[in-house]
């Protein structure tokens, strides 16, 4: 859609009615989606109705269908479950029930329906849409509506948002609730690991996933579990012997605990269910190890949604309204999905068909095909888990050596990247060194060879186990070169923030002076600021956003207990406003001040007036975020004084500086998974570079593409030469010149009810779901 068409969207929405319902099992983030659909609909001038109790409420009508206003969805973004209720409706599966539902919609003038639920709920919505014309004809014959009414409401538009913690809907990268469920699982695993280690126990954890092993697979990858059972890949015959042998082997090498993760739908190669109690009894009988079972159950559906789910749901909800308003009678029902960091629209029934194909392949024991149909990301998770879970002897000694170091400020997930890079390097027969204290440690010779077990247990640790410093190579170049020669280092994996990128760039530019620097180098971006060029996401940003979000949730709760109060919260991030913006979207902030979105005193005045108007409603609290370096003069203290003075007699003002708590804590599942995958891919890339640049008994790598930043770019992983990235880097402010996430500023303003130009919105594109599209890697 052209920008000029978007400007007309508001006019076309006038008089339209949109309804939103949640159906099937609940999932954290559904409330954020309901909020986004409601507010975006009202923002563009449509009437929005909330349907309570899912399809059951749609069939019963009456008080279950209520028109919403802006405040109807205030202060719900942080709530788990769904405030409008969800129910599995038998009535809607019958034609009589759908006839009643159609009548109730027509009574309110609703012809646009947004359904948030799983594949069953969305399939039901598509049946409803296909029958719509016939249902209206029946209502006319029964004299419940007139022909004129039937003609006026002759077409029903359907858009789906997939709400399912299992992430079992094919074609979508992530479904609403999955990331939050992983948070609950990892909290339990981290808690269990400490008691298991104390008593040298084995724990068998059963997680949800009757038909899909995504939760089990990712939690096993993010926890370094010893053994995993998923329905898509049953263990081969004799698995009991293999598993017990592996558990015994890890114990003999000094491990004090074992974690076994099992999806509730796990089966063996004959289709027989594998229960957690059977696995427990097997370990006790064979190994005599104290073994306990923990069944997580519905705790995985509970709790507050993660930052990822809140932002995902908000993006999807806004896109759903756009899709509904653009729909024509010839537009197929679609699902709004995430592809990389982009919103896309997928034909609903294409997704449903592939999802059914997965189950059919599993029923027919075509398990390799089932994994492929789950998508490339699922397949990669499975392959990487198998690579890292247990040490396999290298087939040969490569004579290559790799050094791994952390540079810059600590970021959660760094240790996961180190662990996977070490293990992949060892499995390829390389000699692997770890360097303490970054480039400074390399200059001082703080280099130590490591083995497979030396990085055991690192994946869930926060901070940097290696130690990290901001020192750049130019201050100690000669000593770095000397130690590269002494230890015969032929490749560097540098994990860190802007200093890591800048440091490798300095090493590359010094190759003309030092032949020892003609080695392969890879930067793995890890910083809470998300300011490294060459990637859309850095390791550590997700953990930092969640930490800031949790603090803001508590602040909002504090403010809600006090009449008319505004909090100004300062986040970290240097000049980069990613952290403030993402946190702002995740907590439903009233404003976020960042360097990239320049603001003046007139903007500040407009914000104060906006909050003043808000205080006259039932919602008498406000939250404003400020990035630490967003402005030289409009400091946090200045904003506090300004808001206090202008709001005198209407609201009072408080400040909160979040500080270094954003760097601390255990990494989130996203950062563990992301760090693990980047570490694997970086080590594999390094191995390829070493082989390609080995000539006459030595490694000589001096081409541009022998020193790269690995990163997630839109839909896939890319390796970009640091020398190329120099052109698109703002070195003064330490960040890329262009940043994809700035469009989220617009979303934040719209959902806070600021008047902005709709011409800046970039709507999602229609994509098709085929076996070929599923084989394309779309990120993590």
XYZ file of C-alpha atoms in Angstrom:
780
model
C 0.000 0.000 0.000
C 1.267 3.479 -0.912
C 1.704 6.150 1.749
C -1.016 8.279 0.116
C -3.472 5.369 0.500
C -2.627 5.075 4.177
C -3.521 8.708 4.698
C -7.051 7.841 3.518
C -7.327 4.946 5.939
C -8.835 7.075 8.673
C -11.582 8.259 6.346
C -12.360 4.721 5.169
C -12.569 3.451 8.758
C -15.321 5.898 9.714
C -18.531 4.019 10.486
C -16.833 0.594 10.352
C -17.209 -1.773 13.290
C -14.510 -4.179 14.485
C -14.933 -6.906 17.092
C -12.164 -8.769 18.908
C -12.398 -12.045 20.803
C -10.017 -14.531 22.425
C -10.696 -18.245 22.071
C -9.240 -21.597 23.088
C -6.428 -21.871 25.631
C -5.241 -18.592 27.126
C -1.751 -17.251 26.434
C 0.228 -14.428 28.011
C 0.150 -11.408 25.697
C -3.484 -11.786 24.643
C -4.379 -8.669 26.643
C -1.681 -6.655 24.874
C -3.179 -7.792 21.552
C -6.727 -6.872 22.648
C -5.425 -3.474 23.740
C -3.654 -2.852 20.435
C -6.638 -3.904 18.296
C -8.994 -1.760 20.379
C -6.844 1.342 20.399
C -5.754 1.126 16.769
C -9.385 0.661 15.732
C -10.534 3.677 17.736
C -7.496 5.661 16.564
C -8.468 5.278 12.895
C -12.093 6.122 13.625
C -13.803 2.715 13.756
C -16.146 1.413 16.434
C -14.564 -1.410 18.414
C -16.468 -4.112 20.297
C -15.078 -6.548 22.863
C -16.629 -10.009 22.785
C -16.466 -11.682 26.178
C -16.054 -15.457 26.706
C -14.847 -16.202 23.168
C -17.164 -17.878 20.657
C -19.549 -18.765 23.488
C -20.102 -15.064 24.100
C -20.508 -14.495 20.367
C -23.284 -17.096 20.253
C -25.035 -15.889 23.411
C -24.754 -12.165 22.584
C -26.340 -9.673 25.004
C -23.912 -8.359 27.599
C -21.125 -10.446 26.081
C -20.745 -7.926 23.231
C -19.818 -4.464 24.465
C -18.509 -1.386 22.684
C -15.076 -0.349 23.967
C -13.584 3.072 24.519
C -9.956 4.102 24.918
C -9.956 3.515 28.682
C -11.596 0.081 28.415
C -8.157 -1.435 27.790
C -6.034 0.765 30.052
C -3.617 -0.891 32.451
C -4.041 -4.405 31.009
C -0.828 -4.792 28.982
C 1.007 -6.335 31.953
C -1.755 -8.820 32.830
C -1.558 -12.515 31.962
C -4.502 -14.493 30.625
C -7.253 -12.550 28.877
C -9.514 -9.981 30.532
C -12.326 -10.640 28.034
C -12.335 -14.338 28.843
C -11.900 -17.422 26.710
C -14.024 -20.547 26.411
C -14.224 -23.617 24.211
C -17.648 -23.377 22.600
C -19.571 -26.475 21.497
C -22.434 -24.273 20.335
C -20.276 -22.479 17.750
C -19.317 -25.806 16.155
C -22.993 -26.206 15.129
C -24.732 -24.300 12.339
C -27.409 -23.128 14.781
C -24.728 -21.615 16.976
C -23.060 -19.843 14.058
C -26.470 -18.558 12.942
C -26.992 -16.993 16.374
C -23.462 -15.547 16.242
C -24.118 -13.986 12.821
C -27.343 -12.418 14.092
C -25.534 -10.939 17.109
C -22.823 -9.419 14.915
C -25.336 -7.932 12.451
C -27.298 -6.443 15.368
C -24.199 -4.394 16.232
C -23.229 -3.663 12.619
C -20.026 -5.721 12.938
C -18.491 -7.114 9.747
C -14.829 -7.178 10.834
C -13.710 -9.841 13.283
C -10.281 -10.262 14.869
C -9.856 -13.708 16.443
C -6.983 -14.370 18.858
C -6.515 -18.104 19.401
C -5.016 -21.359 18.154
C -5.497 -23.244 14.895
C -8.889 -24.651 15.972
C -10.230 -21.203 16.798
C -8.930 -19.726 13.548
C -10.276 -22.623 11.454
C -13.674 -22.061 13.059
C -13.475 -18.379 12.128
C -12.780 -19.268 8.499
C -15.788 -21.628 8.379
C -17.916 -18.817 9.831
C -16.666 -16.449 7.146
C -17.373 -18.897 4.314
C -20.910 -19.516 5.584
C -21.633 -15.837 6.241
C -23.719 -15.239 3.111
C -25.817 -18.371 3.690
C -26.297 -17.481 7.348
C -27.625 -14.037 6.417
C -30.000 -15.632 3.907
C -31.316 -17.914 6.681
C -31.805 -14.896 8.950
C -33.748 -13.123 6.204
C -35.967 -16.198 5.691
C -36.561 -16.368 9.446
C -37.466 -12.641 9.291
C -34.878 -11.804 11.900
C -33.232 -9.278 9.544
C -34.350 -7.534 6.361
C -32.891 -7.956 2.887
C -31.488 -4.426 3.099
C -29.623 -5.318 6.274
C -28.318 -8.523 4.664
C -27.034 -6.533 1.676
C -25.454 -3.868 3.906
C -23.525 -6.468 5.901
C -23.016 -8.940 3.070
C -19.371 -9.767 3.738
C -17.444 -10.725 6.877
C -13.713 -9.979 7.121
C -11.612 -12.245 9.331
C -8.065 -11.673 10.596
C -6.391 -14.055 13.019
C -3.678 -13.604 15.639
C -2.177 -16.864 16.835
C -2.302 -17.107 20.609
C -0.690 -20.393 21.644
C 2.134 -21.102 24.071
C 3.099 -24.202 22.052
C 4.244 -22.245 18.953
C 2.647 -25.000 16.903
C 1.095 -22.946 14.092
C 3.132 -23.397 10.920
C 4.229 -20.309 9.012
C 4.657 -18.110 12.073
C 8.056 -17.493 13.673
C 6.555 -16.992 17.126
C 3.029 -17.181 18.475
C 1.645 -15.011 21.277
C 2.521 -16.517 24.667
C 5.401 -18.766 23.624
C 8.190 -16.529 24.911
C 6.396 -15.975 28.240
C 5.889 -19.734 28.659
C 9.625 -20.202 28.086
C 10.276 -17.610 30.806
C 8.208 -19.673 33.280
C 10.003 -22.885 32.272
C 13.481 -21.364 32.597
C 12.626 -19.868 35.998
C 11.741 -23.373 37.192
C 14.830 -24.979 35.623
C 17.139 -22.356 37.155
C 15.541 -22.897 40.563
C 15.688 -26.687 40.270
C 19.318 -26.671 39.105
C 20.507 -25.264 42.443
C 18.767 -27.914 44.544
C 19.727 -30.690 42.101
C 23.370 -29.656 42.299
C 23.276 -29.533 46.099
C 21.967 -33.115 46.358
C 23.515 -34.547 43.167
C 20.049 -35.295 41.820
C 18.570 -35.947 38.425
C 15.404 -34.007 37.569
C 12.857 -35.004 34.948
C 10.855 -31.943 33.841
C 7.643 -32.389 31.903
C 6.574 -29.346 29.887
C 3.505 -28.666 27.762
C 3.416 -29.719 24.125
C 0.921 -32.484 23.345
C 1.610 -32.328 19.610
C 4.545 -29.906 19.359
C 7.931 -30.095 21.062
C 8.905 -26.436 20.655
C 8.803 -25.531 24.366
C 10.741 -28.651 25.333
C 13.294 -28.158 22.563
C 14.066 -24.494 23.229
C 14.123 -24.917 27.004
C 16.543 -27.849 26.584
C 18.718 -25.739 24.299
C 18.567 -22.785 26.719
C 19.387 -24.882 29.786
C 21.920 -27.324 28.393
C 19.698 -30.288 29.331
C 21.298 -33.735 29.195
C 18.452 -35.471 27.365
C 15.337 -34.386 25.495
C 12.123 -36.055 24.367
C 9.935 -34.375 21.717
C 7.066 -35.867 19.680
C 8.590 -34.810 16.332
C 11.683 -36.954 16.825
C 11.141 -40.093 18.914
C 14.315 -41.721 20.262
C 15.587 -44.748 18.376
C 15.282 -48.321 19.613
C 17.368 -48.957 22.694
C 17.211 -45.325 23.818
C 17.047 -46.406 27.458
C 20.601 -47.772 27.227
C 21.907 -44.703 25.374
C 20.346 -42.257 27.823
C 21.582 -44.009 30.947
C 25.043 -44.378 29.420
C 25.171 -40.635 28.691
C 23.920 -39.653 32.160
C 26.475 -41.968 33.752
C 29.231 -40.537 31.563
C 28.475 -36.928 32.617
C 28.458 -37.969 36.282
C 31.804 -39.713 35.904
C 33.245 -36.485 34.469
C 32.257 -34.472 37.537
C 28.704 -33.288 36.883
C 26.586 -33.049 40.046
C 23.204 -32.846 38.317
C 21.311 -34.052 35.280
C 18.314 -32.409 33.659
C 15.980 -34.406 31.406
C 13.240 -32.468 29.605
C 10.206 -34.244 28.209
C 7.296 -32.832 26.214
C 3.926 -34.127 27.432
C 3.295 -35.637 23.979
C 6.609 -37.509 23.769
C 6.467 -40.923 22.089
C 8.882 -43.686 21.147
C 9.541 -44.897 17.595
C 6.536 -47.248 17.819
C 4.171 -44.437 18.789
C 3.949 -45.464 22.440
C 3.826 -42.614 24.969
C 6.934 -41.956 27.068
C 5.913 -40.723 30.506
C 8.006 -38.698 32.953
C 7.402 -41.321 35.650
C 8.733 -44.081 33.369
C 11.917 -42.086 32.693
C 12.365 -41.416 36.408
C 11.944 -45.083 37.359
C 14.374 -46.069 34.603
C 17.136 -43.735 35.906
C 16.634 -44.887 39.498
C 16.690 -48.565 38.510
C 19.676 -48.387 36.155
C 21.872 -45.742 37.811
C 20.664 -45.640 41.412
C 20.609 -41.830 41.254
C 18.212 -39.790 43.410
C 15.688 -38.693 40.746
C 12.651 -36.406 40.990
C 9.858 -35.470 38.583
C 8.438 -31.967 38.143
C 5.371 -31.510 35.944
C 5.076 -27.806 35.148
C 1.483 -27.908 33.904
C -0.536 -24.704 33.716
C 2.121 -22.624 35.465
C 3.482 -22.220 31.915
C 0.345 -20.307 30.923
C 0.453 -18.080 33.989
C 2.183 -14.924 35.071
C 2.840 -11.612 33.403
C 3.745 -11.617 29.700
C 7.372 -11.077 28.716
C 8.503 -7.937 26.895
C 8.786 -9.908 23.654
C 5.151 -11.050 23.878
C 3.899 -7.569 24.716
C 5.687 -5.962 21.781
C 4.792 -8.840 19.443
C 1.119 -8.647 20.421
C 1.050 -4.866 20.044
C 2.579 -5.037 16.553
C 0.243 -7.838 15.500
C -2.832 -6.115 16.917
C -2.172 -2.909 15.008
C -1.438 -4.844 11.812
C -4.682 -6.818 12.238
C -6.735 -3.602 12.155
C -4.907 -2.478 9.018
C -5.586 -5.840 7.370
C -9.287 -5.732 8.271
C -9.774 -2.229 6.894
C -7.989 -3.106 3.639
C -9.854 -6.404 3.146
C -12.212 -6.880 0.197
C -14.753 -9.655 -0.508
C -12.004 -11.387 -2.528
C -9.358 -11.190 0.204
C -8.799 -14.579 1.879
C -8.880 -14.748 5.673
C -5.361 -14.086 6.890
C -3.172 -14.545 9.932
C -0.912 -11.709 11.051
C 2.499 -13.171 11.782
C 6.089 -12.301 12.592
C 8.804 -12.962 10.017
C 12.178 -11.859 11.380
C 11.322 -8.435 12.793
C 8.660 -7.710 10.159
C 4.885 -8.130 10.378
C 3.484 -10.206 7.514
C 0.064 -11.493 6.498
C -0.307 -15.181 5.739
C -3.346 -16.892 4.174
C -5.029 -18.583 7.131
C -5.888 -21.886 5.481
C -2.381 -22.313 4.011
C -1.020 -22.187 7.575
C -3.729 -24.546 8.844
C -3.034 -27.041 6.054
C 0.714 -27.209 6.750
C -0.006 -27.512 10.481
C -2.234 -30.514 9.692
C 0.490 -31.912 7.408
C 2.882 -31.966 10.380
C 0.489 -34.063 12.445
C -0.172 -36.372 9.498
C 3.581 -36.888 8.976
C 3.977 -37.740 12.672
C 1.020 -40.136 12.594
C 2.608 -41.887 9.595
C 6.019 -41.948 11.326
C 7.651 -39.646 8.766
C 9.461 -37.826 11.551
C 12.239 -36.181 9.509
C 9.562 -34.607 7.328
C 7.617 -33.464 10.408
C 10.656 -31.562 11.674
C 11.163 -29.923 8.266
C 7.493 -28.885 8.137
C 7.859 -27.211 11.531
C 10.172 -24.770 9.752
C 13.874 -24.115 9.394
C 14.175 -22.461 12.798
C 12.772 -25.556 14.575
C 15.075 -27.798 12.548
C 18.100 -25.636 13.427
C 17.193 -25.720 17.130
C 17.055 -29.516 16.994
C 20.373 -29.868 15.142
C 22.161 -27.404 17.430
C 20.847 -29.134 20.549
C 22.242 -32.450 19.301
C 25.593 -30.784 18.554
C 25.989 -29.231 21.995
C 24.294 -31.637 24.399
C 27.013 -34.266 24.485
C 30.662 -34.294 23.497
C 31.486 -36.344 20.444
C 35.150 -37.080 19.756
C 36.587 -34.938 16.942
C 37.313 -37.066 13.892
C 40.737 -35.424 13.505
C 42.959 -32.724 14.987
C 42.776 -29.639 12.774
C 45.971 -27.821 13.904
C 43.918 -24.593 13.912
C 43.505 -22.457 17.031
C 40.730 -20.039 18.041
C 40.731 -17.458 20.849
C 37.461 -16.215 22.357
C 37.131 -13.024 24.391
C 34.506 -10.615 25.729
C 34.839 -6.874 25.154
C 32.841 -3.915 26.493
C 30.144 -3.851 29.163
C 28.700 -7.197 30.323
C 25.488 -8.411 28.676
C 23.330 -11.387 29.642
C 23.780 -14.179 27.114
C 27.515 -13.606 26.545
C 28.335 -16.814 28.395
C 25.924 -18.828 26.262
C 27.737 -17.593 23.137
C 31.153 -18.453 24.634
C 29.959 -21.956 25.592
C 28.609 -22.845 22.162
C 31.602 -21.354 20.302
C 34.001 -23.340 22.529
C 32.140 -26.604 22.037
C 31.784 -26.247 18.270
C 35.479 -25.365 18.003
C 36.449 -28.452 20.014
C 34.102 -30.719 18.038
C 35.868 -29.557 14.840
C 39.234 -30.527 16.292
C 40.483 -26.964 16.913
C 42.553 -25.816 19.852
C 40.346 -23.317 21.735
C 41.642 -20.562 24.014
C 39.662 -18.323 26.340
C 40.976 -14.829 27.039
C 40.214 -13.009 30.290
C 39.509 -9.247 30.408
C 39.099 -8.558 26.698
C 41.803 -6.983 24.546
C 43.637 -5.859 27.672
C 43.859 -9.477 28.839
C 45.058 -10.552 25.384
C 47.821 -7.944 25.573
C 48.855 -9.313 28.985
C 48.830 -12.946 27.899
C 45.790 -13.944 30.006
C 45.115 -16.794 27.612
C 44.171 -20.332 28.624
C 43.309 -23.449 26.621
C 39.919 -24.965 27.536
C 38.049 -28.224 27.110
C 34.408 -29.255 26.703
C 33.615 -29.476 30.444
C 35.244 -26.126 31.264
C 32.154 -24.272 29.985
C 29.526 -26.592 31.525
C 26.818 -24.653 33.354
C 27.681 -21.339 31.678
C 24.536 -21.017 29.575
C 22.284 -19.638 32.307
C 24.862 -17.402 33.998
C 24.526 -13.642 33.760
C 27.363 -11.172 33.254
C 30.673 -12.316 31.772
C 32.444 -15.384 33.165
C 35.563 -14.386 31.220
C 35.650 -10.849 32.538
C 35.325 -7.966 30.133
C 36.907 -4.525 29.675
C 36.391 -1.602 27.317
C 40.088 -1.302 26.374
C 40.598 -0.912 22.606
C 43.510 -2.581 20.744
C 45.107 0.694 19.600
C 46.296 1.317 23.192
C 48.227 -1.991 23.314
C 48.501 -3.165 19.693
C 52.118 -4.367 19.806
C 51.519 -6.575 22.862
C 48.337 -8.036 21.352
C 50.258 -8.919 18.193
C 53.059 -10.469 20.255
C 50.650 -12.752 22.153
C 48.825 -13.733 18.954
C 52.225 -14.914 17.703
C 53.235 -16.590 20.998
C 49.995 -18.594 21.301
C 49.770 -19.131 17.534
C 46.186 -17.773 17.461
C 44.705 -18.085 13.969
C 41.187 -16.774 14.617
C 39.425 -14.449 17.046
C 35.802 -14.608 18.191
C 35.068 -11.292 19.906
C 31.806 -11.161 21.857
C 30.720 -7.710 22.969
C 29.245 -4.324 22.177
C 30.376 -1.328 20.159
C 33.938 -1.649 21.540
C 34.129 -5.222 20.178
C 33.168 -4.009 16.698
C 35.468 -0.970 16.880
C 38.309 -3.100 18.268
C 38.140 -5.644 15.439
C 37.981 -2.771 12.947
C 41.230 -1.410 14.445
C 42.861 -4.844 14.141
C 41.799 -5.108 10.490
C 43.133 -1.640 9.710
C 46.472 -2.608 11.311
C 46.933 -5.679 9.089
C 49.233 -3.698 6.802
C 51.626 -3.185 9.718
C 51.325 -6.579 11.407
C 51.156 -9.793 9.406
C 50.029 -11.622 12.558
C 46.659 -9.847 12.277
C 45.898 -11.553 8.944
C 43.657 -14.028 10.718
C 39.923 -14.733 10.673
C 37.876 -12.544 13.033
C 34.195 -12.577 13.957
C 32.275 -10.133 16.161
C 29.231 -11.504 17.998
C 27.178 -8.439 19.072
C 26.380 -8.533 22.792
C 25.218 -5.303 24.430
C 22.080 -4.056 26.148
C 22.261 -0.888 24.036
C 21.644 -2.736 20.735
C 23.939 -0.245 19.012
C 26.267 -2.529 17.012
C 25.989 -2.037 13.239
C 25.356 -5.142 11.147
C 22.581 -6.658 13.257
C 18.987 -5.904 14.197
C 19.381 -7.493 17.643
C 22.304 -7.861 20.027
C 22.654 -10.502 22.722
C 21.553 -9.039 26.061
C 18.962 -6.553 24.808
C 16.017 -8.845 25.524
C 17.152 -9.404 29.118
C 17.703 -5.656 29.600
C 14.280 -4.751 28.195
C 12.629 -7.316 30.485
C 14.528 -5.961 33.499
C 13.469 -2.389 32.691
C 9.909 -3.518 31.985
C 9.591 -5.338 35.314
C 10.810 -2.229 37.141
C 8.328 -0.035 35.251
C 5.497 -2.466 36.047
C 6.243 -2.022 39.739
C 6.470 1.740 39.330
C 3.079 1.802 37.567
C 1.622 -0.299 40.364
C 3.006 2.175 42.902
C 1.571 5.100 40.941
C -1.867 3.484 40.676
C -2.088 3.492 44.464
C -1.563 7.240 44.492
C -3.788 9.863 42.950
C -2.507 11.723 39.918
C 1.188 10.884 39.743
C 3.624 10.851 36.808
C 6.885 8.890 36.923
C 9.891 9.801 34.772
C 12.144 6.748 34.357
C 15.691 6.934 32.964
C 17.054 3.957 31.031
C 20.572 3.118 29.858
C 21.645 2.714 26.230
C 24.090 5.572 25.567
C 22.804 7.568 22.597
C 20.815 4.595 21.283
C 17.147 4.757 22.247
C 16.298 1.084 21.609
C 16.005 0.176 25.278
C 13.760 3.151 26.121
C 11.544 2.618 23.060
C 11.043 -1.147 23.471
C 10.413 -0.769 27.193
C 7.972 2.049 26.444
C 5.967 -0.154 24.073
C 6.075 -3.082 26.526
C 4.731 -1.092 29.490
C 2.344 1.206 27.612
C 4.302 4.376 28.423
C 2.892 7.822 27.704
C 6.102 8.994 26.036
C 9.707 7.945 25.413
C 12.404 10.567 24.825
C 15.286 9.302 22.688
C 18.181 10.895 20.807
C 17.116 9.518 17.404
C 13.660 11.121 17.612
C 14.642 14.734 18.255
C 12.258 16.720 20.445
C 11.856 20.379 21.420
C 10.268 22.341 24.238
C 7.071 22.406 22.162
C 6.983 18.592 22.208
C 7.549 18.598 25.966
C 4.697 21.046 26.396
C 2.404 18.859 24.277
C 3.316 15.836 26.434
C 2.525 17.713 29.651
C -0.825 18.856 28.243
C -1.551 15.289 27.138
C -0.900 13.974 30.651
C -2.969 16.793 32.154
C -5.938 15.693 30.033
C -5.321 12.076 30.996
C -5.458 12.938 34.701
C -9.054 14.102 34.222
C -10.058 10.502 33.367
C -10.217 7.424 35.578
C -6.568 6.622 34.773
C -4.713 9.016 37.011
C -1.115 7.933 36.578
C 1.501 8.455 33.907
C 4.835 6.942 32.884
C 7.465 8.714 30.797
C 10.748 7.086 29.730
C 13.944 8.962 28.979
C 17.063 7.513 27.371
C 20.147 8.586 29.336
C 21.718 10.623 26.488
C 18.633 11.731 24.596
C 19.416 15.446 25.043
C 22.263 17.571 26.390
C 20.006 19.993 28.259
C 16.669 18.252 28.794
C 18.032 16.017 31.529
C 16.011 13.755 33.804
C 16.236 16.416 36.506
C 15.063 19.115 34.064
C 12.076 16.988 32.993
C 11.203 16.395 36.638
C 11.182 20.122 37.346
C 9.259 20.912 34.161
C 6.547 18.301 34.743
C 6.321 19.240 38.425
C 5.890 22.945 37.629
C 3.435 22.500 34.751
C 1.457 19.831 36.546
C 1.197 21.696 39.833
C -2.242 21.274 41.292
C -3.083 18.554 38.764
C -0.443 15.839 39.290
C 2.857 15.412 41.090
C 6.028 13.950 39.594
C 8.671 11.427 40.667
C 11.878 10.176 38.993
C 13.578 6.804 38.900
C 16.992 5.972 37.385
C 17.109 2.236 36.608
C 20.902 2.147 36.260
C 22.927 -1.044 36.117
C 20.105 -3.385 37.123
C 19.442 -3.492 33.349
C 22.800 -5.280 32.854
C 22.325 -7.851 35.603
C 20.342 -11.001 36.198
C 20.083 -14.347 34.471
C 19.637 -14.161 30.686
C 16.153 -14.608 29.259
C 15.329 -17.674 27.122
C 15.622 -15.485 24.017
C 19.157 -14.340 24.913
C 20.276 -17.856 25.875
C 18.934 -19.243 22.612
C 20.210 -16.323 20.528
C 23.647 -16.386 22.165
C 23.895 -20.140 21.677
C 22.979 -19.953 17.996
C 25.261 -17.007 17.199
C 28.127 -18.786 18.970
C 27.530 -21.924 16.884
C 27.228 -20.078 13.579
C 30.253 -17.886 14.324
C 32.407 -20.934 15.150
C 31.263 -22.746 11.995
C 32.011 -19.629 9.918
C 35.456 -19.333 11.532
C 36.170 -22.986 10.677
C 35.282 -22.335 7.022
C 37.490 -19.226 6.977
C 40.439 -21.105 8.474
C 40.240 -23.847 5.869
C 39.796 -21.346 3.013
C 42.741 -19.187 4.056
C 45.207 -21.993 4.870
C 48.120 -21.839 2.439
C 51.658 -23.188 2.581
C 51.368 -24.423 6.136
C 49.808 -21.294 7.661
C 46.653 -19.205 7.848
C 46.749 -15.933 5.920
C 43.420 -14.068 5.850
C 43.526 -10.448 4.710
C 40.400 -10.064 2.569
C 37.546 -7.825 3.694
C 35.208 -10.734 4.297
C 37.634 -12.483 6.660
C 36.642 -10.115 9.500
C 32.878 -9.839 9.949
C 30.040 -9.001 12.316
C 27.497 -11.808 12.567
C 23.948 -10.594 13.035
C 20.275 -11.074 12.460
C 19.247 -8.910 9.503
C 15.492 -8.837 8.847
C 14.813 -12.507 8.107
C 18.152 -14.254 8.342
C 21.657 -14.445 9.725
C 24.263 -12.415 7.847
C 28.046 -11.971 8.070
C 28.975 -8.385 7.176
C 32.619 -7.229 6.858
C 33.536 -4.682 9.537
C 35.206 -2.502 6.885
C 31.867 -2.261 5.017
C 30.006 -1.355 8.185
C 32.344 1.566 8.787
C 30.445 3.568 6.140
C 27.114 3.209 7.940
C 28.408 3.840 11.464
C 28.041 7.028 13.506
C 31.238 6.744 15.553
C 30.595 9.967 17.497
C 27.364 8.592 18.933
C 28.444 4.956 18.768
C 25.571 3.474 16.768
C 24.401 2.668 13.209
C 23.229 5.597 11.082
C 19.954 3.796 10.302
C 17.962 1.641 12.725
C 14.943 -0.536 11.911
C 13.204 -0.192 15.270
C 12.558 3.557 14.963
C 9.158 2.742 13.418
C 8.176 1.449 16.876
C 8.274 5.056 18.121
C 5.247 5.689 15.931
C 3.444 2.681 17.427
C 4.180 3.872 20.961
C 2.744 7.317 20.197
C -0.380 5.936 18.526
C -1.158 3.552 21.392
C -0.692 6.463 23.827
C -3.244 8.460 21.757
C -0.946 11.102 20.282
C -1.959 12.426 16.870
C 0.631 11.325 14.294
C 0.714 11.010 10.519
C -0.504 7.639 9.250
C 1.615 8.062 6.121
C 4.643 6.767 8.050
C 3.102 3.337 8.675
C 4.528 0.467 6.633
C 1.856 -2.244 6.402
C 2.702 -5.941 6.363
C 2.958 -7.778 3.056
C 1.089 -10.885 1.968
C 3.351 -13.955 2.001
C 2.478 -17.548 1.195
C 3.174 -20.624 3.292
C 4.662 -23.489 1.298
C 7.173 -26.221 1.980
C 9.720 -24.073 0.191
C 9.004 -20.990 2.330
C 9.256 -23.100 5.496
C 12.754 -24.217 4.477
C 14.047 -20.620 4.454
C 15.738 -19.597 7.681
C 13.914 -16.597 9.151
C 15.951 -15.991 12.253
C 15.447 -17.001 15.866
